[in-house]
Tab-separated table of C-alpha atoms in Angstrom:
chain	number	residue	atom	x	y	z
A	15	MET	CA	81.283	87.429	98.293
A	16	LYS	CA	78.356	87.529	100.565
A	17	ASN	CA	77.940	86.362	104.198
A	18	ASN	CA	75.749	83.461	103.246
A	19	ASP	CA	78.596	82.113	100.616
A	20	ALA	CA	81.331	82.231	103.362
A	21	TYR	CA	83.082	79.380	104.873
A	22	HIS	CA	81.637	78.138	108.102
A	23	ASN	CA	83.546	76.071	110.631
A	24	PRO	CA	81.010	74.452	112.891
A	25	LEU	CA	83.600	74.319	115.770
A	26	LEU	CA	83.661	78.110	115.666
A	27	ASP	CA	80.321	79.218	114.268
A	28	GLU	CA	77.888	81.433	116.835
A	29	GLU	CA	74.151	81.239	116.504
A	30	THR	CA	72.317	84.541	116.866
A	31	LEU	CA	69.884	84.220	119.557
A	32	SER	CA	68.285	87.906	119.197
A	33	THR	CA	69.236	90.975	117.661
A	34	GLN	CA	68.411	94.518	119.409
A	35	PRO	CA	68.276	97.708	116.943
A	36	VAL	CA	70.276	100.678	118.447
A	37	PHE	CA	70.596	103.250	115.795
A	38	SER	CA	69.351	103.590	112.290
A	39	GLY	CA	71.231	106.376	110.247
A	40	LYS	CA	71.549	107.482	106.676
A	41	ILE	CA	74.457	105.095	105.761
A	42	ILE	CA	74.685	102.754	108.926
A	43	THR	CA	72.777	100.925	111.463
A	44	LEU	CA	73.931	99.528	114.724
A	45	GLN	CA	72.679	96.467	116.399
A	46	VAL	CA	73.626	94.438	119.583
A	47	ASP	CA	73.256	90.632	118.839
A	48	THR	CA	73.224	88.222	121.512
A	49	VAL	CA	74.900	85.074	120.381
A	50	ARG	CA	75.204	81.470	121.619
A	51	LEU	CA	79.144	80.654	121.607
A	52	PRO	CA	80.448	77.235	120.560
A	53	ASP	CA	80.851	76.175	124.269
A	54	GLY	CA	77.121	76.992	124.966
A	55	ASN	CA	77.690	80.173	126.624
A	56	THR	CA	76.011	83.432	125.460
A	57	ALA	CA	77.853	86.841	124.626
A	58	THR	CA	76.922	90.138	123.023
A	59	ARG	CA	78.310	91.515	119.769
A	60	GLU	CA	77.909	94.929	118.559
A	61	VAL	CA	77.378	95.089	114.881
A	62	VAL	CA	77.467	97.938	112.258
A	63	LYS	CA	75.378	97.187	109.323
A	64	HIS	CA	76.616	99.022	106.101
A	65	PRO	CA	74.952	98.642	102.440
A	66	GLY	CA	78.537	98.094	100.928
A	67	ALA	CA	80.904	100.182	98.828
A	68	VAL	CA	82.978	100.466	95.663
A	69	ALA	CA	86.476	101.930	95.088
A	70	VAL	CA	88.301	102.583	91.706
A	71	LEU	CA	92.004	102.340	91.051
A	72	ALA	CA	91.955	104.589	87.856
A	73	LEU	CA	94.904	104.804	85.917
A	74	ASN	CA	95.535	107.877	83.545
A	75	GLY	CA	98.689	106.758	81.929
A	76	ASP	CA	101.311	106.126	84.510
A	77	ARG	CA	99.396	107.937	87.220
A	78	MET	CA	96.554	107.218	89.810
A	79	LEU	CA	93.668	109.489	90.254
A	80	VAL	CA	93.009	110.294	93.958
A	81	VAL	CA	90.799	112.528	95.696
A	82	GLU	CA	91.543	114.563	98.958
A	83	GLN	CA	88.827	115.241	101.324
A	84	TYR	CA	88.014	115.777	105.018
A	85	ARG	CA	87.157	112.908	107.014
A	86	GLN	CA	85.322	113.590	110.168
A	87	PRO	CA	86.031	110.349	112.021
A	88	MET	CA	89.923	110.881	111.575
A	89	GLY	CA	89.745	114.815	111.940
A	90	ARG	CA	91.912	115.361	108.898
A	91	THR	CA	92.073	115.149	105.107
A	92	GLU	CA	92.666	112.087	103.583
A	93	VAL	CA	94.107	111.259	100.187
A	94	GLU	CA	92.041	108.042	98.748
A	95	ILE	CA	91.080	106.566	95.571
A	96	PRO	CA	87.575	107.385	94.469
A	97	ALA	CA	84.988	105.413	96.376
A	98	GLY	CA	81.497	105.520	97.746
A	99	LYS	CA	78.450	103.479	98.972
A	100	LEU	CA	76.275	101.462	97.359
A	101	ASP	CA	72.757	102.543	96.763
A	102	PRO	CA	70.004	99.992	97.483
A	103	GLY	CA	69.897	97.254	94.738
A	104	GLU	CA	72.806	98.889	92.900
A	105	ASP	CA	75.241	96.622	90.960
A	106	PRO	CA	78.689	97.267	92.367
A	107	LEU	CA	80.130	97.648	88.637
A	108	ALA	CA	77.578	100.345	87.788
A	109	ALA	CA	78.353	101.970	91.014
A	110	ALA	CA	82.114	101.925	90.497
A	111	GLY	CA	81.451	103.675	87.074
A	112	ARG	CA	79.203	106.300	88.793
A	113	GLU	CA	81.603	106.901	91.630
A	114	LEU	CA	84.545	107.475	89.435
A	115	GLN	CA	82.671	109.946	87.370
A	116	GLU	CA	81.004	111.831	90.225
A	117	GLU	CA	84.164	112.075	92.251
A	118	THR	CA	86.840	112.761	89.430
A	119	GLY	CA	84.993	113.618	86.263
A	120	PHE	CA	86.800	110.583	84.568
A	121	HIS	CA	85.019	107.774	83.273
A	122	SER	CA	85.948	104.429	81.805
A	123	GLY	CA	84.508	101.876	79.388
A	124	GLU	CA	86.062	99.196	80.992
A	125	LEU	CA	86.307	98.339	84.758
A	126	LYS	CA	87.736	95.173	86.222
A	127	LEU	CA	86.920	93.780	89.777
A	128	LEU	CA	90.108	93.216	91.662
A	129	ARG	CA	88.990	91.881	94.792
A	130	SER	CA	86.042	92.357	97.153
A	131	PHE	CA	86.877	92.497	100.921
A	132	TYR	CA	85.450	93.279	104.371
A	133	THR	CA	86.830	96.605	105.891
A	134	SER	CA	86.324	95.520	109.612
A	135	PRO	CA	84.932	92.144	110.129
A	136	GLY	CA	85.249	92.352	114.088
A	137	PHE	CA	82.340	94.814	114.163
A	138	ALA	CA	81.005	95.587	110.670
A	139	ASP	CA	79.615	93.963	107.655
A	140	GLU	CA	80.871	96.510	105.264
A	141	ILE	CA	82.227	95.021	101.906
A	142	ILE	CA	84.274	97.089	99.316
A	143	HIS	CA	84.432	96.036	95.814
A	144	LEU	CA	87.533	97.162	94.378
A	145	TYR	CA	87.709	97.712	90.667
A	146	VAL	CA	90.585	98.912	88.349
A	147	THR	CA	90.674	100.737	84.993
A	148	GLU	CA	93.528	101.520	82.983
A	149	ASN	CA	91.945	103.801	80.550
A	150	ALA	CA	90.369	106.635	82.442
A	151	GLN	CA	89.025	109.335	80.224
A	152	PRO	CA	88.386	113.049	81.356
A	153	GLY	CA	84.788	114.376	81.637
A	154	GLU	CA	82.835	116.344	83.986
A	155	MET	CA	82.554	115.887	88.007
A	156	ALA	CA	79.069	115.563	89.671
A	157	LEU	CA	79.768	115.752	93.220
A	158	ASP	CA	76.880	115.370	95.891
A	159	GLU	CA	75.897	118.472	97.568
A	160	ASP	CA	77.753	117.816	100.774
A	161	GLU	CA	80.786	116.580	99.199
A	162	PHE	CA	84.010	118.908	98.979
A	163	LEU	CA	87.254	117.261	97.460
A	164	GLU	CA	90.273	117.880	95.316
A	165	VAL	CA	91.252	115.583	92.512
A	166	SER	CA	94.940	114.917	91.523
A	167	GLU	CA	97.213	112.234	90.133
A	168	LEU	CA	100.137	110.350	91.762
A	169	THR	CA	102.815	108.432	90.233
A	170	LEU	CA	103.516	104.962	92.009
A	171	GLU	CA	106.494	106.488	93.743
A	172	GLU	CA	104.444	109.271	94.923
A	173	ALA	CA	101.658	107.024	95.972
A	174	HIS	CA	104.242	104.881	98.082
A	175	GLN	CA	105.600	108.194	99.699
A	176	TYR	CA	102.094	109.297	100.540
A	177	ILE	CA	101.615	105.977	102.346
A	178	ALA	CA	105.080	106.510	104.184
A	179	ASP	CA	104.117	109.970	105.229
A	180	GLY	CA	100.657	108.899	106.493
A	181	ARG	CA	98.668	111.035	103.811
A	182	ILE	CA	97.159	107.957	102.491
A	183	ALA	CA	96.201	105.760	105.468
A	184	ASP	CA	93.056	104.126	104.422
A	185	ALA	CA	93.008	100.136	103.499
A	186	LYS	CA	91.254	100.457	100.269
A	187	THR	CA	93.821	102.935	98.900
A	188	ILE	CA	96.886	101.011	100.419
A	189	LEU	CA	95.742	97.843	98.855
A	190	ALA	CA	95.138	99.483	95.576
A	191	VAL	CA	98.656	100.895	95.524
A	192	TYR	CA	99.935	97.603	96.311
A	193	ALA	CA	98.124	95.975	93.638
A	194	TRP	CA	99.287	98.525	91.128
A	195	HIS	CA	102.880	98.086	92.240
A	196	LEU	CA	102.476	94.353	91.796
A	197	TYR	CA	100.993	94.855	88.551
A	198	THR	CA	104.028	96.869	87.401
A	199	LEU	CA	106.160	93.901	88.374
A	200	THR	CA	104.275	90.953	86.769
A	201	GLY	CA	102.032	92.711	84.053
A	202	GLN	CA	98.961	90.852	85.844
A	203	TRP	CA	96.170	92.297	87.923
A	204	LYS	CA	96.089	89.815	90.853
């Protein structure tokens, strides 16, 4: 799923008239676009550009691998599925395997794409490719130098309780838990 592949409704589409770069960082850039609205008026749109990311619902038997790490924007630790940003030109499938191994030490010979989705389309173009593996095998972690996290495993019941308690609060992990739950009911990854 890419921006150019998306459905366009000519009655609602906006035309970009100009783009003003505001900030360029290690992971994101921020720009302000001036757009022509469907009624002919103009408006500004603040846009965060992101290289995209991957996330992995990794099952080890009847348990899901999760990592707990501090998240500065939230000001707290968060329990999440393994995930990370795409490197320039990197294939999402390769990135999913890399992130799983780096963050948990586990690896998988088989990763299946569940869904790709935008995280916050009102202001960002970040897309996450969510993969699943049912045969995660232990190995060695290879964390980035600025990455500190703890790896654990949760049952489906524990994952639902973490969501209810607010320990899991990010969309990709909640989506992964619900996909896992649906799989236990239907026997199919949907």
